[in-house]
Coordinates of C-alpha atoms in Angstrom, one line a residue:
X7 CA -39.0 25.7 -1.0
X8 CA -40.1 29.3 -0.2
X9 CA -41.6 29.4 3.3
X10 CA -44.2 31.9 4.4
X11 CA -41.6 33.4 6.8
X12 CA -39.1 33.9 3.9
X13 CA -41.9 35.3 1.8
X14 CA -43.0 37.9 4.3
X15 CA -39.4 38.9 5.1
X16 CA -37.9 38.9 1.6
X17 CA -40.9 40.4 -0.2
X18 CA -41.9 43.3 1.9
X19 CA -40.4 46.1 -0.2
X20 CA -41.9 49.5 -0.1
X21 CA -43.1 50.2 -3.6
X22 CA -41.9 53.6 -4.8
X23 CA -42.7 53.2 -8.5
X24 CA -45.8 52.8 -10.6
X25 CA -45.9 49.8 -12.9
X26 CA -49.2 48.9 -14.4
X27 CA -49.9 46.1 -16.8
X28 CA -52.6 44.9 -19.1
X29 CA -52.8 41.3 -20.1
X30 CA -51.2 40.7 -23.4
X31 CA -53.9 39.9 -26.0
X32 CA -54.0 36.7 -28.0
X33 CA -53.8 37.3 -31.7
X34 CA -56.2 34.6 -32.9
X35 CA -58.8 37.4 -33.8
X36 CA -59.2 41.1 -34.1
X37 CA -59.7 43.2 -30.9
X38 CA -63.1 43.8 -29.5
X39 CA -64.4 46.0 -26.7
X40 CA -63.4 43.5 -24.0
X41 CA -59.8 43.9 -25.0
X42 CA -60.2 47.7 -25.1
X43 CA -61.9 47.7 -21.6
X44 CA -58.8 46.0 -20.0
X45 CA -56.6 48.6 -21.7
X46 CA -58.6 51.7 -20.7
X47 CA -58.8 50.6 -17.1
X48 CA -55.0 50.1 -17.0
X49 CA -54.5 53.4 -18.8
X50 CA -56.8 55.3 -16.3
X51 CA -54.8 53.9 -13.4
X52 CA -51.5 54.8 -15.1
X53 CA -52.7 58.4 -16.0
X54 CA -54.0 59.0 -12.4
X55 CA -50.6 57.9 -11.1
X56 CA -48.9 60.2 -13.5
X57 CA -50.7 63.3 -12.3
X58 CA -50.6 62.4 -8.5
X59 CA -46.9 61.5 -8.2
X60 CA -44.1 64.0 -8.2
X61 CA -43.7 65.4 -11.7
X62 CA -39.9 64.9 -11.7
X63 CA -40.1 61.2 -10.6
X64 CA -40.8 59.9 -14.1
X65 CA -41.3 56.4 -12.7
X66 CA -44.8 55.6 -14.1
X67 CA -44.7 52.6 -16.5
X68 CA -47.6 51.0 -18.5
X69 CA -47.1 47.8 -20.5
X70 CA -49.4 46.1 -23.0
X71 CA -49.0 44.0 -26.1
X72 CA -49.8 40.7 -27.9
X73 CA -49.5 37.0 -27.1
X74 CA -48.4 35.4 -30.4
X75 CA -47.4 31.8 -29.7
X76 CA -49.3 28.5 -29.4
X77 CA -51.2 25.9 -31.4
X78 CA -54.2 28.2 -31.8
X79 CA -52.1 30.8 -33.6
X80 CA -50.7 28.1 -35.9
X81 CA -54.2 27.0 -36.8
X82 CA -55.5 30.6 -37.3
X83 CA -52.6 31.4 -39.7
X84 CA -53.4 28.2 -41.8
X85 CA -57.1 29.2 -41.8
X86 CA -56.2 32.6 -43.2
X87 CA -53.8 31.1 -45.8
X88 CA -50.8 33.1 -44.6
X89 CA -47.5 32.5 -42.8
X90 CA -47.6 32.5 -39.0
X91 CA -45.3 35.5 -38.9
X92 CA -47.4 37.5 -41.3
X93 CA -50.6 36.6 -39.5
X94 CA -49.1 37.7 -36.1
X95 CA -47.8 41.0 -37.6
X96 CA -51.2 41.8 -39.1
X97 CA -53.2 41.2 -35.9
X98 CA -50.6 42.7 -33.6
X99 CA -50.7 45.9 -35.7
X100 CA -54.5 46.1 -35.3
X101 CA -54.0 46.1 -31.5
X102 CA -51.3 48.7 -31.5
X103 CA -53.4 51.0 -33.8
X104 CA -56.5 50.5 -31.6
X105 CA -54.6 51.5 -28.5
X106 CA -53.1 54.5 -30.2
X107 CA -56.5 55.7 -31.3
X108 CA -57.9 55.4 -27.8
X109 CA -54.9 57.2 -26.3
X110 CA -53.6 54.2 -24.3
X111 CA -50.4 55.8 -23.0
X112 CA -48.3 52.6 -23.0
X113 CA -44.6 52.7 -22.2
X114 CA -43.9 49.4 -24.0
X115 CA -45.9 47.4 -26.5
X116 CA -44.5 43.9 -26.2
X117 CA -44.9 41.0 -28.5
X118 CA -44.0 37.5 -27.4
X119 CA -42.1 37.2 -30.7
X120 CA -39.7 39.9 -29.6
X121 CA -36.1 38.8 -29.2
X122 CA -35.7 40.1 -25.7
X123 CA -38.8 38.2 -24.6
X124 CA -37.5 35.0 -26.0
X125 CA -34.3 35.5 -24.0
X126 CA -36.3 36.3 -20.9
X127 CA -38.5 33.2 -21.2
X128 CA -35.5 30.9 -21.5
X129 CA -33.7 32.6 -18.6
X130 CA -36.8 32.2 -16.4
X131 CA -37.1 28.6 -17.4
X132 CA -33.5 28.0 -16.3
X133 CA -34.3 29.8 -13.0
X134 CA -37.3 27.4 -12.4
X135 CA -35.1 24.4 -13.2
X136 CA -32.4 25.6 -10.8
X137 CA -35.0 25.6 -8.0
X138 CA -35.8 22.0 -8.8
X139 CA -39.4 23.1 -9.7
X140 CA -39.4 21.3 -13.1
X141 CA -39.4 17.5 -13.9
X142 CA -40.1 15.4 -16.9
X143 CA -43.1 13.1 -17.1
X144 CA -45.6 11.4 -19.4
X145 CA -48.8 13.5 -19.3
X146 CA -52.3 12.7 -20.4
X147 CA -55.4 14.7 -20.1
X148 CA -58.2 16.7 -21.8
X149 CA -56.6 19.6 -23.7
X150 CA -58.6 22.7 -24.9
X151 CA -56.9 24.2 -27.9
X152 CA -58.9 27.5 -28.0
X153 CA -58.1 28.0 -24.3
X154 CA -54.6 26.6 -24.6
X155 CA -54.9 24.6 -21.3
X156 CA -55.4 21.1 -19.9
X157 CA -58.6 20.6 -17.9
X158 CA -59.5 18.3 -15.1
X159 CA -62.7 16.2 -15.1
X160 CA -64.4 18.7 -12.8
X161 CA -63.8 21.5 -15.4
X162 CA -65.6 19.5 -18.1
X163 CA -69.1 19.0 -19.3
X164 CA -70.5 16.5 -21.8
X165 CA -73.3 17.0 -24.4
X166 CA -75.9 14.4 -25.4
X167 CA -73.5 13.0 -28.0
X168 CA -70.9 12.3 -25.4
X169 CA -68.6 15.1 -26.6
X170 CA -66.7 16.9 -23.9
X171 CA -66.4 20.7 -23.5
X172 CA -64.8 23.2 -21.2
X173 CA -67.3 24.0 -18.4
X174 CA -66.2 27.6 -18.3
X175 CA -65.6 28.6 -21.9
X176 CA -67.8 26.0 -23.8
X177 CA -64.9 25.2 -26.1
X178 CA -64.3 21.5 -27.2
X179 CA -61.5 19.5 -25.7
X180 CA -59.4 16.6 -27.0
X181 CA -57.6 13.8 -25.2
X182 CA -53.9 14.3 -25.4
X183 CA -51.0 12.0 -24.3
X184 CA -47.5 13.3 -24.5
X185 CA -44.1 13.6 -22.8
X186 CA -44.0 17.0 -21.1
X187 CA -42.1 19.0 -18.5
X188 CA -44.1 19.5 -15.4
X189 CA -44.0 22.3 -12.8
X190 CA -44.3 21.4 -9.1
X191 CA -47.3 23.7 -8.5
X192 CA -48.3 21.6 -5.4
X193 CA -45.1 22.7 -3.7
X194 CA -46.1 26.4 -3.7
X195 CA -49.8 26.0 -2.7
X196 CA -49.4 27.4 0.8
X197 CA -47.2 30.3 -0.3
X198 CA -49.7 31.3 -3.0
X199 CA -52.5 31.2 -0.5
X200 CA -50.4 33.4 1.8
X201 CA -49.8 35.8 -1.0
X202 CA -53.5 36.0 -2.0
X203 CA -54.4 36.9 1.6
X204 CA -51.7 39.7 1.8
X205 CA -51.8 43.4 1.4
X206 CA -54.3 43.5 4.3
X207 CA -56.8 41.5 2.2
X208 CA -56.6 43.9 -0.8
X209 CA -54.3 41.8 -2.9
X210 CA -57.0 40.7 -5.3
X211 CA -59.6 43.3 -6.2
X212 CA -62.6 43.2 -6.2
X213 CA -62.8 41.0 -3.1
X214 CA -65.1 38.4 -4.7
X215 CA -62.2 37.3 -7.0
X216 CA -59.9 36.9 -4.0
X217 CA -62.6 34.6 -2.4
X218 CA -62.8 32.6 -5.6
X219 CA -59.0 32.1 -5.6
X220 CA -59.1 31.0 -1.9
X221 CA -61.8 28.5 -2.7
X222 CA -59.7 27.0 -5.5
X223 CA -56.8 26.9 -3.1
X224 CA -58.8 24.8 -0.7
X225 CA -58.4 21.8 -3.0
X226 CA -54.9 20.2 -3.6
X227 CA -53.2 21.8 -6.6
X228 CA -52.0 19.3 -9.2
X229 CA -48.6 19.8 -10.8
X230 CA -49.1 21.3 -14.3
X231 CA -47.6 20.8 -17.7
X232 CA -45.4 23.7 -18.8
X233 CA -44.2 22.4 -22.2
X234 CA -45.5 20.9 -25.4
X235 CA -43.8 18.6 -27.9
X236 CA -42.3 20.8 -30.7
X237 CA -43.8 18.5 -33.3
X238 CA -47.2 19.5 -32.1
X239 CA -46.6 23.1 -31.1
X240 CA -43.7 24.4 -33.1
X241 CA -44.7 28.1 -32.9
X242 CA -43.2 28.9 -29.5
X243 CA -40.0 29.4 -27.5
X244 CA -37.9 26.2 -27.4
X245 CA -37.1 24.8 -24.0
X246 CA -33.5 25.8 -23.4
X247 CA -32.2 22.3 -22.4
X248 CA -34.5 20.4 -24.8
X249 CA -35.2 21.8 -28.3
X250 CA -37.7 18.9 -28.8
X251 CA -40.1 20.8 -26.5
X252 CA -41.6 24.3 -26.7
X253 CA -42.5 26.4 -23.6
X254 CA -46.2 26.2 -22.7
X255 CA -47.9 29.3 -24.1
X256 CA -49.2 30.5 -20.7
X257 CA -45.8 30.4 -19.0
X258 CA -44.3 32.1 -22.1
X259 CA -47.1 34.8 -22.0
X260 CA -46.8 35.5 -18.2
X261 CA -43.1 36.2 -18.5
X262 CA -43.9 39.2 -20.6
X263 CA -44.3 41.2 -17.5
X264 CA -40.7 40.4 -16.5
X265 CA -39.5 41.1 -20.0
X266 CA -40.8 44.7 -20.0
X267 CA -39.2 45.3 -16.6
X268 CA -35.8 44.4 -18.1
X269 CA -35.4 40.8 -16.9
X270 CA -33.1 38.9 -16.8
X271 CA -30.8 41.9 -16.2
X272 CA -30.6 42.5 -12.4
X273 CA -31.7 46.1 -13.0
X274 CA -35.2 44.8 -13.6
X275 CA -35.7 44.9 -9.9
X276 CA -35.8 48.7 -9.9
X277 CA -39.2 48.5 -11.6
X278 CA -40.3 45.2 -10.2
X279 CA -42.9 44.2 -8.9
X280 CA -45.9 45.4 -10.8
X281 CA -48.0 47.7 -8.6
X282 CA -51.2 46.5 -10.2
X283 CA -52.0 44.0 -13.0
X284 CA -55.3 44.4 -14.8
X285 CA -56.9 41.2 -16.2
X286 CA -60.2 39.7 -17.1
X287 CA -61.9 37.2 -14.8
X288 CA -61.5 34.4 -17.4
X289 CA -57.7 34.4 -16.8
X290 CA -57.8 34.7 -13.0
X291 CA -56.4 31.2 -12.3
X292 CA -53.4 31.8 -14.5
X293 CA -52.6 35.2 -12.9
X294 CA -53.8 34.4 -9.4
X295 CA -52.3 30.9 -8.9
X296 CA -49.8 29.9 -11.6
X297 CA -48.1 33.3 -11.9
X298 CA -47.3 33.9 -8.3
X299 CA -46.2 30.2 -8.0
X300 CA -43.8 30.6 -10.9
X301 CA -42.4 33.8 -9.4
X302 CA -42.0 32.3 -6.0
X303 CA -40.2 29.3 -7.4
X304 CA -37.8 31.7 -9.2
X305 CA -37.3 33.7 -5.9
X306 CA -39.0 36.8 -7.5
X307 CA -41.6 38.9 -5.7
X308 CA -45.1 38.4 -7.0
X309 CA -47.2 41.4 -8.2
X310 CA -48.4 43.8 -5.6
X311 CA -52.0 43.7 -6.6
X312 CA -54.4 42.1 -9.2
X313 CA -57.4 44.1 -10.5
X314 CA -59.8 41.6 -12.0
X315 CA -62.7 42.9 -14.2
X316 CA -65.8 41.2 -15.5
X317 CA -66.9 40.9 -19.1
X318 CA -69.3 42.8 -21.4
X319 CA -72.5 41.4 -22.8
X320 CA -74.3 43.0 -25.7
X321 CA -77.9 43.9 -25.3
X322 CA -77.8 41.4 -22.3
X323 CA -76.4 38.5 -24.5
X324 CA -73.0 37.0 -24.3
X325 CA -70.7 38.4 -26.9
X326 CA -69.7 35.8 -29.5
X327 CA -68.9 35.4 -33.2
X328 CA -71.7 32.9 -33.7
X329 CA -74.3 35.5 -32.5
X330 CA -72.6 38.1 -34.7
X331 CA -72.7 40.6 -31.9
X332 CA -69.0 41.2 -31.3
X333 CA -68.6 44.9 -30.9
X334 CA -65.7 46.3 -33.0
X335 CA -64.5 49.4 -31.1
X336 CA -63.1 51.1 -34.2
X337 CA -66.5 50.7 -36.0
X338 CA -68.5 52.1 -33.0
X339 CA -66.0 55.0 -32.5
X340 CA -66.9 56.2 -36.0
X341 CA -70.2 57.1 -34.5
X342 CA -69.4 57.8 -30.9
X343 CA -65.8 59.0 -31.2
X344 CA -62.8 57.4 -29.5
X345 CA -63.1 59.6 -26.5
X346 CA -66.9 58.9 -26.2
X347 CA -66.5 55.2 -26.3
X348 CA -63.7 55.3 -23.8
X349 CA -65.8 57.4 -21.5
X350 CA -68.7 54.9 -21.8
X351 CA -66.6 51.9 -20.9
X352 CA -65.2 53.5 -17.8
X353 CA -68.4 55.2 -16.9
X354 CA -70.6 52.0 -17.2
X355 CA -68.2 49.2 -16.4
X356 CA -67.9 47.8 -12.9
X357 CA -65.2 45.3 -12.1
X358 CA -67.3 43.0 -10.0
X359 CA -70.1 42.4 -12.5
X360 CA -70.6 42.0 -16.2
X361 CA -71.4 45.2 -18.0
X362 CA -74.0 45.5 -20.7
X363 CA -73.2 47.2 -24.0
X364 CA -76.1 48.9 -25.7
X365 CA -76.0 51.5 -28.5
X366 CA -79.1 53.1 -27.0
X367 CA -77.3 53.5 -23.7
X368 CA -74.1 54.8 -25.2
X369 CA -76.0 57.4 -27.2
X370 CA -78.0 58.5 -24.1
X371 CA -75.0 58.8 -21.8
X372 CA -72.7 60.6 -24.2
X373 CA -75.4 63.2 -25.3
X374 CA -76.5 63.8 -21.7
X375 CA -73.2 64.0 -20.0
X376 CA -70.5 64.9 -22.5
X377 CA -72.6 67.1 -24.9
X378 CA -75.3 68.6 -22.7
X379 CA -73.7 68.7 -19.2
X380 CA -70.0 69.3 -19.9
X381 CA -69.8 70.6 -23.4
X382 CA -72.8 72.9 -23.3
X383 CA -71.5 74.5 -20.0
X384 CA -68.2 75.3 -21.7
X385 CA -69.9 76.7 -24.8
X386 CA -72.1 79.0 -22.7
X387 CA -69.2 80.4 -20.8
X388 CA -67.0 80.9 -23.8
X389 CA -69.5 81.8 -26.5
X390 CA -69.7 85.3 -27.9
X391 CA -73.3 85.8 -26.5
X392 CA -72.1 86.1 -22.9
X393 CA -68.3 86.4 -23.3
X394 CA -67.7 88.7 -26.3
X395 CA -64.1 89.4 -25.1
X396 CA -63.3 85.7 -24.9
X397 CA -61.7 85.9 -21.5
X398 CA -61.4 83.9 -18.3
X399 CA -62.5 86.9 -16.2
X400 CA -61.4 87.9 -12.8
X401 CA -63.8 87.4 -9.8
X402 CA -65.3 90.4 -8.2
X403 CA -65.2 89.8 -4.4
X404 CA -68.3 91.8 -3.7
X405 CA -70.3 90.1 -6.5
X406 CA -69.0 86.7 -5.2
X407 CA -70.1 87.5 -1.7
X408 CA -73.6 88.2 -3.0
X409 CA -73.7 85.0 -5.1
X410 CA -72.7 83.0 -2.0
X411 CA -76.0 83.9 -0.5
X412 CA -77.8 81.8 -3.2
X413 CA -78.5 78.2 -2.4
X414 CA -77.4 77.0 -5.9
X415 CA -74.0 78.7 -5.3
X416 CA -73.6 77.1 -1.9
X417 CA -74.4 73.6 -3.4
X418 CA -71.9 74.1 -6.2
X419 CA -69.1 75.4 -4.0
X420 CA -69.7 72.5 -1.6
X421 CA -69.4 70.0 -4.4
X422 CA -66.3 71.8 -5.7
X423 CA -64.6 71.5 -2.3
X424 CA -65.5 67.8 -1.9
X425 CA -64.7 66.7 -5.5
X426 CA -60.9 66.2 -5.3
X427 CA -60.9 64.0 -2.2
X428 CA -63.9 62.0 -3.3
X429 CA -62.6 61.5 -6.9
X430 CA -59.1 60.5 -5.5
X431 CA -60.6 57.9 -3.2
X432 CA -62.6 56.4 -6.1
X433 CA -59.6 56.4 -8.4
X434 CA -57.5 54.6 -5.8
X435 CA -60.2 51.9 -5.4
X436 CA -60.5 51.6 -9.2
X437 CA -64.2 52.7 -9.1
X438 CA -64.0 54.8 -12.3
X439 CA -67.8 55.0 -12.5
X440 CA -67.9 56.7 -9.1
X441 CA -65.2 59.1 -10.3
X442 CA -67.4 60.1 -13.2
X443 CA -70.4 60.3 -10.8
X444 CA -68.5 62.8 -8.7
X445 CA -67.4 64.9 -11.6
X446 CA -70.8 64.9 -13.3
X447 CA -72.5 65.8 -10.0
X448 CA -70.2 68.8 -9.7
X449 CA -71.1 69.8 -13.3
X450 CA -74.8 69.4 -12.6
X451 CA -74.5 71.8 -9.7
X452 CA -72.6 74.2 -11.9
X453 CA -75.3 74.1 -14.6
X454 CA -77.9 74.7 -11.9
X455 CA -75.9 77.6 -10.6
X456 CA -75.7 79.0 -14.2
X457 CA -79.5 78.7 -14.7
X458 CA -80.3 80.2 -11.3
X459 CA -78.1 83.2 -11.7
X460 CA -79.2 83.8 -15.3
X461 CA -76.1 85.7 -16.6
X462 CA -77.8 86.3 -20.0
X463 CA -80.1 88.8 -18.1
X464 CA -77.1 90.6 -16.7
X465 CA -75.6 90.9 -20.2
X466 CA -78.3 93.4 -21.2
X467 CA -77.5 95.7 -18.3
X468 CA -75.2 98.7 -18.5
X469 CA -74.8 98.8 -14.7
X470 CA -71.1 98.1 -13.7
X471 CA -72.2 96.0 -10.8
X472 CA -74.2 93.7 -13.1
X473 CA -71.2 93.5 -15.4
X474 CA -69.0 92.5 -12.4
X475 CA -71.6 89.9 -11.4
X476 CA -71.8 88.5 -14.9
X477 CA -68.0 88.1 -15.1
X478 CA -67.9 86.5 -11.7
X479 CA -70.6 84.0 -12.7
X480 CA -68.5 83.1 -15.8
X481 CA -65.3 82.9 -13.8
X482 CA -66.7 80.7 -11.1
X483 CA -68.2 78.4 -13.7
X484 CA -64.9 78.2 -15.5
X485 CA -63.1 77.3 -12.3
X486 CA -65.5 74.3 -12.0
X487 CA -64.7 73.4 -15.6
X488 CA -60.9 73.7 -14.9
X489 CA -61.1 71.3 -11.9
X490 CA -63.4 68.9 -13.8
X491 CA -60.9 68.9 -16.7
X492 CA -58.0 68.1 -14.4
X493 CA -59.9 65.4 -12.6
X494 CA -61.2 63.8 -15.8
X495 CA -57.8 63.4 -17.5
X496 CA -57.4 59.7 -16.7
X497 CA -60.9 59.0 -18.0
X498 CA -61.0 61.2 -21.2
X499 CA -57.5 62.6 -21.8
X500 CA -58.3 64.0 -25.2
X501 CA -61.4 65.9 -24.1
X502 CA -59.7 67.1 -20.9
X503 CA -56.8 68.4 -22.9
X504 CA -59.2 70.2 -25.3
X505 CA -61.1 71.8 -22.3
X506 CA -57.9 72.8 -20.4
X507 CA -56.4 74.2 -23.6
X508 CA -59.4 76.3 -24.2
X509 CA -59.1 77.7 -20.7
X510 CA -55.4 78.3 -21.3
X511 CA -54.3 76.1 -18.3
X512 CA -50.6 75.4 -18.9
X513 CA -49.6 71.7 -18.9
X514 CA -47.6 72.1 -15.7
X515 CA -50.8 73.3 -13.9
X516 CA -52.8 70.2 -14.7
X517 CA -51.7 67.9 -11.8
X518 CA -53.8 66.6 -8.9
X519 CA -52.4 69.1 -6.4
X520 CA -53.7 71.9 -8.7
X521 CA -57.2 70.9 -7.6
X522 CA -57.5 73.7 -5.1
X523 CA -60.2 76.4 -5.5
X524 CA -58.4 79.3 -7.0
X525 CA -60.6 82.2 -8.2
X526 CA -59.0 84.5 -10.8
X527 CA -57.7 87.9 -9.7
X528 CA -57.0 89.0 -13.2
X529 CA -58.6 88.6 -16.6
X530 CA -56.9 86.0 -18.8
X531 CA -57.5 85.4 -22.5
X532 CA -59.1 82.2 -23.7
X533 CA -57.7 80.2 -26.5
X534 CA -59.3 81.1 -29.9
X535 CA -60.1 77.4 -30.6
X536 CA -63.7 76.4 -31.2
X537 CA -65.5 75.9 -27.9
X538 CA -67.7 73.0 -28.9
X539 CA -66.2 70.3 -26.8
X540 CA -68.5 67.3 -27.7
X541 CA -71.2 67.5 -30.3
X542 CA -74.5 65.8 -29.8
X543 CA -74.7 62.5 -31.6
X544 CA -77.7 61.7 -33.8
X545 CA -78.8 58.0 -34.1
X546 CA -77.6 56.5 -37.4
X547 CA -81.2 56.2 -38.6
X548 CA -81.8 59.9 -38.2
X549 CA -78.7 60.7 -40.1
X550 CA -79.5 58.5 -43.1
X551 CA -83.3 58.5 -43.4
X552 CA -84.8 61.9 -44.3
X553 CA -88.3 60.5 -44.3
X554 CA -87.9 59.4 -40.6
X555 CA -86.6 62.8 -39.7
X556 CA -89.6 64.5 -41.3
X557 CA -91.9 62.0 -39.6
X558 CA -90.4 62.6 -36.2
X559 CA -90.8 66.4 -36.6
X560 CA -94.5 66.0 -37.5
X561 CA -96.5 66.5 -34.2
X562 CA -98.9 63.6 -33.3
X563 CA -102.6 64.2 -32.8
X564 CA -102.1 63.8 -29.0
X565 CA -99.5 66.6 -29.0
X566 CA -101.8 68.9 -31.0
X567 CA -104.6 68.3 -28.5
X568 CA -102.3 69.0 -25.6
X569 CA -101.2 72.2 -27.3

């Protein structure tokens, strides 16, 4: 048994690496925005770590992938009239393609059908058995096939016809009696509780999910089944010592994090433990109770931190196939772009509460912030009207001194000085919406500065002082754009690259420590690429219905009277 004393002494390593994971996604259906949301959160953390850690360290790792075993997968393959292998290949490919399109910078895309994973699962099973944490027993209970889990009576509800369902998911359950291998979960209850409370209370983020886990841990934990008879669930990893049983799908799936670290080779410990594991709130119990218990039983350090996020509703309704409101991210990206949809999810999502997806909201946010606030500012600085030479001009010190007397300049420079520390703090607390708030606030002050100083008026002047002032306004604004581009890389890597490429900021100068105000002392040529960063998006109806467009252009009587 692992005592709390041993836990605190053995597992107190100083983490030097960055190892971020997404959950692996079940291939019973095509991906939706909920799956994408987990992935963009993990990717944003990973990318922030990449630009804040020493460039030469090369120790940032992000894993994702697909969970492909279990009864539900067998049934899905039959439903689609295909072999289980072909079905898994097809759906797993959809996930990989989705993540590539949304620039998820994964280091390993794992499938539970991979050979090294099968070996890792069997090695981990043997480790659990060696610690006397596994025993054989007859097991009976209510089993939920869609959720791949046994449920207690307190986790069930009953309809008017006497049919039982999962209280949490609403999926039907069936009574199952079988001979299984059991894991001594009750043995590790105190140690799991101690782990949850660790890291100075920041083990589970947001805090509300840590409190939920501690509430669950107040009740005695029953031992759990960790295998299924092979004649019922043949699509899985065989138990090493008993080929008549397959490893329970959730134990199999959780071991993926060890597999990508290199387990069972001893060298896996150079990457282990994960620094943060991103997961949805629906799988909190598996990651927050079962997973650390399994690891403790195997004498392996549990993850450093869990980041638990809530779900997405659609127009304030739960997303479900029956309501036909499941949002296909590939389909929506056709209208909003991949970068735009990624931005929306990180901009609107908050981990502690469900987010609400709305096409109206997506359109408003992307047009307002990416097209008008960010994109338009870059276009005005780089366009031929004000910047015929297409340069990132040097700052004239005398002109800058005069500009600093203007309130709009003071507000912008203050926001510029504050942005790096504020954004960094929000990134470290996984509050991506506050990162975006900070960057957008800076861009708003820059737009206000641009409007207040009115460089288009200076363009008409032949006075050298006015020309110096014009170039200084452009240069200071571009410095804001440079810093915004660097800070936004974890949120919108594609747009940030396009912006920084336009400003000719070399890749080695795009790290977090480059966020220091640095006004140009010499003119530099801009890239000749188009300077339209993000085009305004027209609602689909306006794109396809000419009559509606003409109708909207026609002024109403009220507008005529006002005129």
